Tab-separated table of C-alpha atoms in Angstrom:
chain	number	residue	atom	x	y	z
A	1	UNK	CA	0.000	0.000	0.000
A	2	UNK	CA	1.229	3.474	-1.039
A	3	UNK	CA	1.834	5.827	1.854
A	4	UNK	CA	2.743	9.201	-0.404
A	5	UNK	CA	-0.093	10.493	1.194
A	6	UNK	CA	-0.862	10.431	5.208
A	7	UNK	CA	-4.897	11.137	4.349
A	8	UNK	CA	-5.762	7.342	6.829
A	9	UNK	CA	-9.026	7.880	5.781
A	10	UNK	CA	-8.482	7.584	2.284
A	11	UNK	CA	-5.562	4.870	2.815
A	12	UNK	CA	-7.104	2.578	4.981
A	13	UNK	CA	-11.206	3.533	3.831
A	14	UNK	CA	-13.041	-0.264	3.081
A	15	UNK	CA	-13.058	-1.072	-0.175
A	16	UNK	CA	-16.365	-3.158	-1.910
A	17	UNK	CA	-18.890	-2.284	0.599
A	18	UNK	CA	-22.122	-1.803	-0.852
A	19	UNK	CA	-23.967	1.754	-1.092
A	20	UNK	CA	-27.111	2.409	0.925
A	21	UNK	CA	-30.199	1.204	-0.646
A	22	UNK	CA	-33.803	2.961	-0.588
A	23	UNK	CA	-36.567	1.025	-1.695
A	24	UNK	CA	-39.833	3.127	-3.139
A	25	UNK	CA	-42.931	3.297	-1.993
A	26	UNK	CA	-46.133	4.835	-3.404
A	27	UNK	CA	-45.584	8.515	-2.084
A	28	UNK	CA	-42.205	8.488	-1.169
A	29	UNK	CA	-39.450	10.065	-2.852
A	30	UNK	CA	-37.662	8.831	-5.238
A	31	UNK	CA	-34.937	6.380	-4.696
A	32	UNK	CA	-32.839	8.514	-7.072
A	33	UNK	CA	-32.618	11.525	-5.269
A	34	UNK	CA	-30.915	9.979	-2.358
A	35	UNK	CA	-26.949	10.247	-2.615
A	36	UNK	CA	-24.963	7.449	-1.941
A	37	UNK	CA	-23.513	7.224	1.659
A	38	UNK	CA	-20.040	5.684	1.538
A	39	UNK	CA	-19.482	2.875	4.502
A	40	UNK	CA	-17.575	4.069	7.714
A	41	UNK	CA	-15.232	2.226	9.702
A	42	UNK	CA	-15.003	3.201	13.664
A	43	UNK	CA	-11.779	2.699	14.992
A	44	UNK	CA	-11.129	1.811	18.815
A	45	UNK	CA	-8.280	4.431	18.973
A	46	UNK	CA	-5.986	6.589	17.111
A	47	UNK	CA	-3.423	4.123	16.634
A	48	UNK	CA	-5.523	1.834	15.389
A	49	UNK	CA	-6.982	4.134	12.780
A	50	UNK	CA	-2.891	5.117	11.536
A	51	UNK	CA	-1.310	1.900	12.121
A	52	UNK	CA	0.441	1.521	8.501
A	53	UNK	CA	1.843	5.076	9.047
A	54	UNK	CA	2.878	4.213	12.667
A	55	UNK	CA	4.611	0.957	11.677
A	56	UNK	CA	6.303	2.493	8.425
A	57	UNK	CA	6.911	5.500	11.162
A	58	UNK	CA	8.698	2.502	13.825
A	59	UNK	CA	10.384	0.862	10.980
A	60	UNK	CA	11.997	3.900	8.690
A	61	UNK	CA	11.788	7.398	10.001
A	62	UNK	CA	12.403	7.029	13.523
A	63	UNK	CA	15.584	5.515	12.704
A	64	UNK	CA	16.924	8.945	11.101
A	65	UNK	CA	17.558	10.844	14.260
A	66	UNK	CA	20.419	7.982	15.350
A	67	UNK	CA	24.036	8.739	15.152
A	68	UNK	CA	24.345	4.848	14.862
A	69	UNK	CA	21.647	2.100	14.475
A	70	UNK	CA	20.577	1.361	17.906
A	71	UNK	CA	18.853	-2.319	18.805
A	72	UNK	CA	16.821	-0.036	21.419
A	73	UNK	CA	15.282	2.634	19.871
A	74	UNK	CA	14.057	5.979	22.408
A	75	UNK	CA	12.050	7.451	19.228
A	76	UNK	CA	10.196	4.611	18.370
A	77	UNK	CA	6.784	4.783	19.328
A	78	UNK	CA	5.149	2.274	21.693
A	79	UNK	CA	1.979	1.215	20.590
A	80	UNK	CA	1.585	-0.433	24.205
A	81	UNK	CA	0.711	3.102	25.574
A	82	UNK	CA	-1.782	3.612	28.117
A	83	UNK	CA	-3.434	5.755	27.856
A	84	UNK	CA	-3.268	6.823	24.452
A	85	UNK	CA	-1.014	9.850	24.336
A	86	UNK	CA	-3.291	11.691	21.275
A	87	UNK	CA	-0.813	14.214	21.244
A	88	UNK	CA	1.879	12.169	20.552
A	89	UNK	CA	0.409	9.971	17.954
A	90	UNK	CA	-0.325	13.411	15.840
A	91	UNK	CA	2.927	13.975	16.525
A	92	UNK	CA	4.466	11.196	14.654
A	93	UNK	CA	1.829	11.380	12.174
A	94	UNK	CA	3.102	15.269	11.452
A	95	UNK	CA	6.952	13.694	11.599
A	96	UNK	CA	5.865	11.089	8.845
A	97	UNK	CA	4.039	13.507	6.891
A	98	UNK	CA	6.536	15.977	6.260
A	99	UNK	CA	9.267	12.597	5.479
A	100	UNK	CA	6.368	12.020	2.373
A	101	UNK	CA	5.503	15.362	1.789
A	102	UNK	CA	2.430	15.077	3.183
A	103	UNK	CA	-0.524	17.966	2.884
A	104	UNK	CA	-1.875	16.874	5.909
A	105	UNK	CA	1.507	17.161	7.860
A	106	UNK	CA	0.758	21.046	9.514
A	107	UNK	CA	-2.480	19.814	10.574
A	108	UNK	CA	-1.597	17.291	12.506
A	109	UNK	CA	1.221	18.837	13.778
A	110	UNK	CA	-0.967	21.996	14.450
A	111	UNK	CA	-3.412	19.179	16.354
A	112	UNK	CA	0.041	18.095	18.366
A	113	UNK	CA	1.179	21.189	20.096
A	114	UNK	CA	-2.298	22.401	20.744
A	115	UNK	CA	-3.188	19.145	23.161
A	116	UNK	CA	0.205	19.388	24.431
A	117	UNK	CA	-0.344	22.448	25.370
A	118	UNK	CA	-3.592	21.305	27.155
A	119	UNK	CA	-2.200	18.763	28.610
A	120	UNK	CA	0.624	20.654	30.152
A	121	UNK	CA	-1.485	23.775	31.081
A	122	UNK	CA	1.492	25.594	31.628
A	123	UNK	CA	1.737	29.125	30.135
A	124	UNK	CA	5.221	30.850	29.596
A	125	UNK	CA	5.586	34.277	29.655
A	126	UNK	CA	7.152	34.993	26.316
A	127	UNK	CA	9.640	37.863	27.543
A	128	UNK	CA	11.415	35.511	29.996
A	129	UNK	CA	15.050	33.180	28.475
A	130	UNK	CA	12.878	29.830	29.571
A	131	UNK	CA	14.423	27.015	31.502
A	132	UNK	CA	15.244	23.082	29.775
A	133	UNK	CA	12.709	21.727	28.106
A	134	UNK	CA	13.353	18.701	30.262
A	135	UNK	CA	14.060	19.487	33.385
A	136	UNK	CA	17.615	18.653	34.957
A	137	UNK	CA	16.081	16.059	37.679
A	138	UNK	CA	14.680	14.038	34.429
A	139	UNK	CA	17.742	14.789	32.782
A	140	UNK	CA	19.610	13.527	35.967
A	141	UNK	CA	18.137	10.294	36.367
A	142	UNK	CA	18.042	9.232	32.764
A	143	UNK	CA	21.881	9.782	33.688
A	144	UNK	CA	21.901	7.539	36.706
A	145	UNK	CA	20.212	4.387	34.500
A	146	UNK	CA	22.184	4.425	31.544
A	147	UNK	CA	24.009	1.852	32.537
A	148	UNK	CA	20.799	-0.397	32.019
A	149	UNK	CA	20.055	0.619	28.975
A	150	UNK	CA	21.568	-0.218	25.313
A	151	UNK	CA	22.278	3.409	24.037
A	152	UNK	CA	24.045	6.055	25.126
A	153	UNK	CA	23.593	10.026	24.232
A	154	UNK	CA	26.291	10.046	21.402
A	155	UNK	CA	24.601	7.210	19.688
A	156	UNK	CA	20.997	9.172	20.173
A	157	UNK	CA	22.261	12.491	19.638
A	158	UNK	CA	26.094	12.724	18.187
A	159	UNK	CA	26.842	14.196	21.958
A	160	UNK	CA	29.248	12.272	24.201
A	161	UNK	CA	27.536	12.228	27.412
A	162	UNK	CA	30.273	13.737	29.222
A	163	UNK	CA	29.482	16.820	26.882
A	164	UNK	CA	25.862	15.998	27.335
A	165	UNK	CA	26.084	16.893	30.947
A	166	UNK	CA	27.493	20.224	30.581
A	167	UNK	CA	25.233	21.311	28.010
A	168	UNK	CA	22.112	20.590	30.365
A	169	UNK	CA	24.080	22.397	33.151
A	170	UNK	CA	25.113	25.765	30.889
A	171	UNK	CA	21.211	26.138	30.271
A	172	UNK	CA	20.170	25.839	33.700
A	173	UNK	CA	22.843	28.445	34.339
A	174	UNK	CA	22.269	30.969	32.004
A	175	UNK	CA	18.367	30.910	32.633
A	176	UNK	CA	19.243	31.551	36.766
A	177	UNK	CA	21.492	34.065	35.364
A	178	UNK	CA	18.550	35.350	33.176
A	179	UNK	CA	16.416	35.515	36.706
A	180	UNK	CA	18.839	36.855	38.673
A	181	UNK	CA	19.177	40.208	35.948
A	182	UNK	CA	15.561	40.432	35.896
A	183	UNK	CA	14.049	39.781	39.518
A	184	UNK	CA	17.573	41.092	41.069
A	185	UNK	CA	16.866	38.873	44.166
A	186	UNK	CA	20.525	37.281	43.861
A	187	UNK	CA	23.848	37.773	42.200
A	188	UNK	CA	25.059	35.407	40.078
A	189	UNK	CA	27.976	33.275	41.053
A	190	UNK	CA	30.458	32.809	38.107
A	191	UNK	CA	32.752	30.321	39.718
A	192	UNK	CA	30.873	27.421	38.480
A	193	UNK	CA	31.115	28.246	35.118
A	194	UNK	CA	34.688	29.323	35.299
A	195	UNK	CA	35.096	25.098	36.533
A	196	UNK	CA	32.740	24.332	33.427
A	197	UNK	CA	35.206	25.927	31.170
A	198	UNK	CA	38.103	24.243	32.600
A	199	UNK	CA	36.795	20.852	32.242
A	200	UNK	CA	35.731	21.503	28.955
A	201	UNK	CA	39.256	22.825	27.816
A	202	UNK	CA	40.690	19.520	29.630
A	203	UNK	CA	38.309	17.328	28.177
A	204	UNK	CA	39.052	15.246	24.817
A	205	UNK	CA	38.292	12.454	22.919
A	206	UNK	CA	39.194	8.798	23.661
A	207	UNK	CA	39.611	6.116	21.303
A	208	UNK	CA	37.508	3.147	21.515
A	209	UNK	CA	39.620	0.120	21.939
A	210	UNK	CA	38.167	-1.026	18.566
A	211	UNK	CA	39.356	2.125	17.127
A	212	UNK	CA	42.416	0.353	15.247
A	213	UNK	CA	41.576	-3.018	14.528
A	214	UNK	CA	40.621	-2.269	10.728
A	215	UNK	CA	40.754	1.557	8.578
A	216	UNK	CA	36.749	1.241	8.794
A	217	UNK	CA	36.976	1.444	12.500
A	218	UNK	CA	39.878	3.897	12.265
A	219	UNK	CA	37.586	6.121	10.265
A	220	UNK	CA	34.780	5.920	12.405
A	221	UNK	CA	36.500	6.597	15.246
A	222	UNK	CA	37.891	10.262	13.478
A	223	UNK	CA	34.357	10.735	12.587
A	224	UNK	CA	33.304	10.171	16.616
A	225	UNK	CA	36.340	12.105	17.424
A	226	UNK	CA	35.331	15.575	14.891
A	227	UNK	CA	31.807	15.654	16.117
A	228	UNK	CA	32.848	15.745	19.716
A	229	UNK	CA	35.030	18.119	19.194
A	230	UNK	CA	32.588	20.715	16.934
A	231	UNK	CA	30.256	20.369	20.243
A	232	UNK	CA	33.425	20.787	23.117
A	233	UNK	CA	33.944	24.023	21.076
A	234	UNK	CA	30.809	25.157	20.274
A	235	UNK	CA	30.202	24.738	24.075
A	236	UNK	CA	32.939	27.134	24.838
A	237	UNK	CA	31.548	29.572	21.949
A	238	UNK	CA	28.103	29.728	23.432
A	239	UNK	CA	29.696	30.072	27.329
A	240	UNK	CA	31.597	33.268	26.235
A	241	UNK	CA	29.046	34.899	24.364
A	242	UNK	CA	26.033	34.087	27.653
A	243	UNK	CA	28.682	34.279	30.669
A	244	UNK	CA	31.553	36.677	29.525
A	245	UNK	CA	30.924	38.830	26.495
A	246	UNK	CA	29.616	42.444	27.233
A	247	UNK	CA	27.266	44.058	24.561
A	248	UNK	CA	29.494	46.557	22.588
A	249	UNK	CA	32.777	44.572	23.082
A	250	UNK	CA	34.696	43.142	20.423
A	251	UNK	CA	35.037	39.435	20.180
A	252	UNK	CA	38.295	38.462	20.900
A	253	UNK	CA	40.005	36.369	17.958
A	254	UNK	CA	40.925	33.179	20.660
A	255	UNK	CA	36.800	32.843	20.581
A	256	UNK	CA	36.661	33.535	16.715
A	257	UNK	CA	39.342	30.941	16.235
A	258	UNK	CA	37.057	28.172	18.761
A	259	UNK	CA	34.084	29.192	15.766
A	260	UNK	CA	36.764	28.155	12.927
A	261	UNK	CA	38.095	25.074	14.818
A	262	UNK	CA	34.164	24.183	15.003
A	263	UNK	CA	33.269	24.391	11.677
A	264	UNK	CA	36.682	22.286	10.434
A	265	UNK	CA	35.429	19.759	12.675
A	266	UNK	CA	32.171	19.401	11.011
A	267	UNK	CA	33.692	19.393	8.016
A	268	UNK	CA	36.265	16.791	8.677
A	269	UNK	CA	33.418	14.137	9.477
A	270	UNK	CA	32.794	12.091	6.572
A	271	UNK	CA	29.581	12.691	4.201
A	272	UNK	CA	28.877	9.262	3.758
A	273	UNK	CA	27.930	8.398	7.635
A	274	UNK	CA	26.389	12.037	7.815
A	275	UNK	CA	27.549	12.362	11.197
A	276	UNK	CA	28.345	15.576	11.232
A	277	UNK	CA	24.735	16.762	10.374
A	278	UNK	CA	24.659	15.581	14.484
A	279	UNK	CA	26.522	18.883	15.906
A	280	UNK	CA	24.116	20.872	13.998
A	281	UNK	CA	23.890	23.458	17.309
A	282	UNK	CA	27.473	23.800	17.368
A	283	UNK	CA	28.091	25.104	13.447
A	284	UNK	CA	25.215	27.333	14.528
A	285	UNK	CA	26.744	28.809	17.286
A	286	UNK	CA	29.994	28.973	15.091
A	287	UNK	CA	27.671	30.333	11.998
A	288	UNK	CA	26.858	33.003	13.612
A	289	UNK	CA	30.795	34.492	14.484
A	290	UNK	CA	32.275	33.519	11.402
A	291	UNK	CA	32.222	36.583	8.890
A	292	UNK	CA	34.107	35.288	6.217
A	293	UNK	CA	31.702	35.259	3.420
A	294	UNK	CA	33.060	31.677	1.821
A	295	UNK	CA	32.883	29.880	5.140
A	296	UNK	CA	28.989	31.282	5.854
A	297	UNK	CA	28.463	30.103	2.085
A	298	UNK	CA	30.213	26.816	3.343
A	299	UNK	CA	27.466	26.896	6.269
A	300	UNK	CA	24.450	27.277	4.033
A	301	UNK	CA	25.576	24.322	1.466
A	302	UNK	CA	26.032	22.335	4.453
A	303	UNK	CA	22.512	22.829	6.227
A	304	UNK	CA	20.972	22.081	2.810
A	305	UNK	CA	22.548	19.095	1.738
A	306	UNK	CA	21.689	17.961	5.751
A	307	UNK	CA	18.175	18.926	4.865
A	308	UNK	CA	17.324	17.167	1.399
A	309	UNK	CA	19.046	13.987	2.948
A	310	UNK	CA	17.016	13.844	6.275
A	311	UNK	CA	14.250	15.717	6.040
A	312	UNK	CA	14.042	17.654	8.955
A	313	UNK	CA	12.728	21.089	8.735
A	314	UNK	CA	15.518	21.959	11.485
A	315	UNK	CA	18.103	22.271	8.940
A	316	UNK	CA	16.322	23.879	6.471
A	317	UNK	CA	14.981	26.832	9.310
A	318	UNK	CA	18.763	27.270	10.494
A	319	UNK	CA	19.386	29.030	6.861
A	320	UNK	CA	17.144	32.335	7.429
A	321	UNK	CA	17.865	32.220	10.932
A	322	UNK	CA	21.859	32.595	10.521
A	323	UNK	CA	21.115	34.827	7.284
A	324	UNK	CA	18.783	37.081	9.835
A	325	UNK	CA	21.761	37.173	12.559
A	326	UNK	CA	24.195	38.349	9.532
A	327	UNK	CA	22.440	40.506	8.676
A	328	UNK	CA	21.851	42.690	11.746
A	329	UNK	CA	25.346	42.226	11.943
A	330	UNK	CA	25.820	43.931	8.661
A	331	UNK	CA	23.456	46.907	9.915
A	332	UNK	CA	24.220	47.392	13.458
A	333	UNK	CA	27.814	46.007	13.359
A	334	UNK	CA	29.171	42.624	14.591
A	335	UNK	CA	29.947	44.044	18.071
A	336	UNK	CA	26.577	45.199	18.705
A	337	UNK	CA	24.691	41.860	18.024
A	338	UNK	CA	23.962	39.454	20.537
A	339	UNK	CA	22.584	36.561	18.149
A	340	UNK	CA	20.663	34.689	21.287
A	341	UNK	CA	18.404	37.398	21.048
A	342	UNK	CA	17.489	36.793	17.109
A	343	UNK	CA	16.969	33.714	18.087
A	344	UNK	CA	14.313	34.763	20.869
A	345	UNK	CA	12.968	36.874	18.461
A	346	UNK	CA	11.627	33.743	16.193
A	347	UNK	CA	10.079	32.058	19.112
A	348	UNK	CA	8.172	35.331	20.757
A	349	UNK	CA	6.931	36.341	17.325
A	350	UNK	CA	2.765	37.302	17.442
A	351	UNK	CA	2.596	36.136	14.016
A	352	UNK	CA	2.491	31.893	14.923
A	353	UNK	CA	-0.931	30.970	16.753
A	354	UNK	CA	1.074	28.942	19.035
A	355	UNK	CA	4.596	29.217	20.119
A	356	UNK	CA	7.413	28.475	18.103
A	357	UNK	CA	10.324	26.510	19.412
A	358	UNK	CA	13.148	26.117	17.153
A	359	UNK	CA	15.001	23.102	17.483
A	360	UNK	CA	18.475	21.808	16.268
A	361	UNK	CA	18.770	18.612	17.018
């Protein structure tokens, strides 16, 4: 059966049913005028109704997201659920959608955030830098089971979890530094991001022990070893520019060259594994201090190529937003642009019925 198009109804509608039948009487109106009623199924739940989508969903596109194939899979989606998170099965319905080039893809995603949103019943105020999406405790004891599980966070996300653990921690600590500008209830203490940056200038990448036994695995291994390092310095990017850089200041060229040394990194990773389209945060982060015009075309190839091979709309939505953050910095002068707050700009915007979060990865 042909899933090009995500319309269930039309996908899964019965097939040979007979139409509705009127028989005449003397007086009554004629059978003709009555239109045919096409037969209805009723379906005991929404995954019922999409279960070819969901099971092409479980067997192809949730495997995309993976730095490697993983025999446990955190993005498949358990049809064992109870009770049925509606929400969630839009969601993947909007994911496989926009894989097929679906029309009915913004609907259901539309659908999606809405009873999320009702479900949550929690209401942000847009002006405020917001804290993890997942909060550290869940974050924390994800952490403390890994050992049970058969994945880890570079496999999921391209992210040794080393690195993984700082990155939660640096957002948690630039929204309490966020709070403490704005309620003024507490000053913020630095020294714990000072210790962040030391471990993270320390920190480097160690070889598996397969890492030699063939030039496959010595390949891979570079790979693993180039997207670590695009997010180690990305890391230190984004720490300078929340925790250290004053609005006005020049950019000193030891943080310029961490942005260059970020982007070779990326580029060093091998096409054919498309691993580096994992540390797509990182060559934002180092988009958006490069000014050299080649290197920012570099950038834009990149996302695109990422985006026709994977279809995810995250690639493709990085290209305005780094064009946007060049050019204010064209206008108001690269000193003078703080690109966090283009990026705040996107997600506060009155123009989206519900609120936009832009993801990378």
């Amino acid at each position: 059966m042909s899933l090009g198009t995500l319309d269930a109804e039309s996908s899964i509608r019965s097939k040979g049913s007979p139409d509705l039948e009127t028989i005449d009487e003397p007086g009554s109106i004629p059978s003709s005028l009555f239109t045919s009623v096409p037969p209805t199924i009723e379906y005991s739940s929404l995954t019922q109704r999409f279960k070819p989508i969901l099971n092409r969903y479980n067997s192809e596109f949730c495997t995309i997201p993976l730095t490697f194939q993983l025999r446990i899979n955190p993005f498949r989606y358990r049809v064992d659920l109870d009770p049925e998170p509606t929400f969630l099965v839009h969601a993947v319905m909007a994911l496989s959608g926009h894989h097929v080039n679906s029309i009915s893809t913004l609907s259901h995603r539309h659908t999606s955030l809405q009873l999320l949103r009702q479900s949550l019943n929690v209401f942000i105020d847009a002006e405020t830098m917001e804290d993890c999406v997942f909060p550290y405790a869940y974050f924390d004891t994800v952490l403390s089971n890994q050992h049970k599980r058969e994945w880890d966070f570079f496999g999921l996300c391209g992210c040794p979890t080393a690195l993984a653990k700082i990155v939660m921690q640096v957002a948690r600590l630039s929204a309490e530094r966020q709070n403490s500008f704005s309620t003024l209830v507490f000053a913020f203490d630095n020294t714990v991001i000072s210790e962040i940056e030391q471990s993270l200038e320390s920190w480097c990448h160690i070889p598996a022990a397969t890492a030699f036994r063939d030039e496959d695995s010595m390949h891979q291994d570079q790979d693993v070893m180039h997207c670590s390092e695009a997010w180690r310095n990305g890391l230190l990017l984004y720490i300078f520019r929340v925790f250290r850089w004053e609005p006005g200041t020049s950019v000193p060229t030891r943080i310029l060259y961490r942005a260059r040394v970020t982007m070779d990194h990326v580029t060093s990773c091998r096409s054919v594994n498309m691993m580096a389209r994992q540390a797509l945060l990182p060559l934002f982060f180092a988009g958006c201090e490069l000014r050299d015009r080649s290197t920012q075309t570099d950038i834009i190839k990149l996302c695109s190529v990422w985006d026709e091979r994977t279809r995810y709309q995250m690639f493709r939505n990085t290209i305005p937003l780094l064009e946007e953050v060049w050019a204010e910095q064209e206008t108001k002068g690269f000193e003078n642009v703080w690109w966090g707050q283009v990026v705040d700009k996107q997600h506060t915007s009155k123009a989206h019925p519900l609120k936009v979060r832009l993801c990378f990865g």
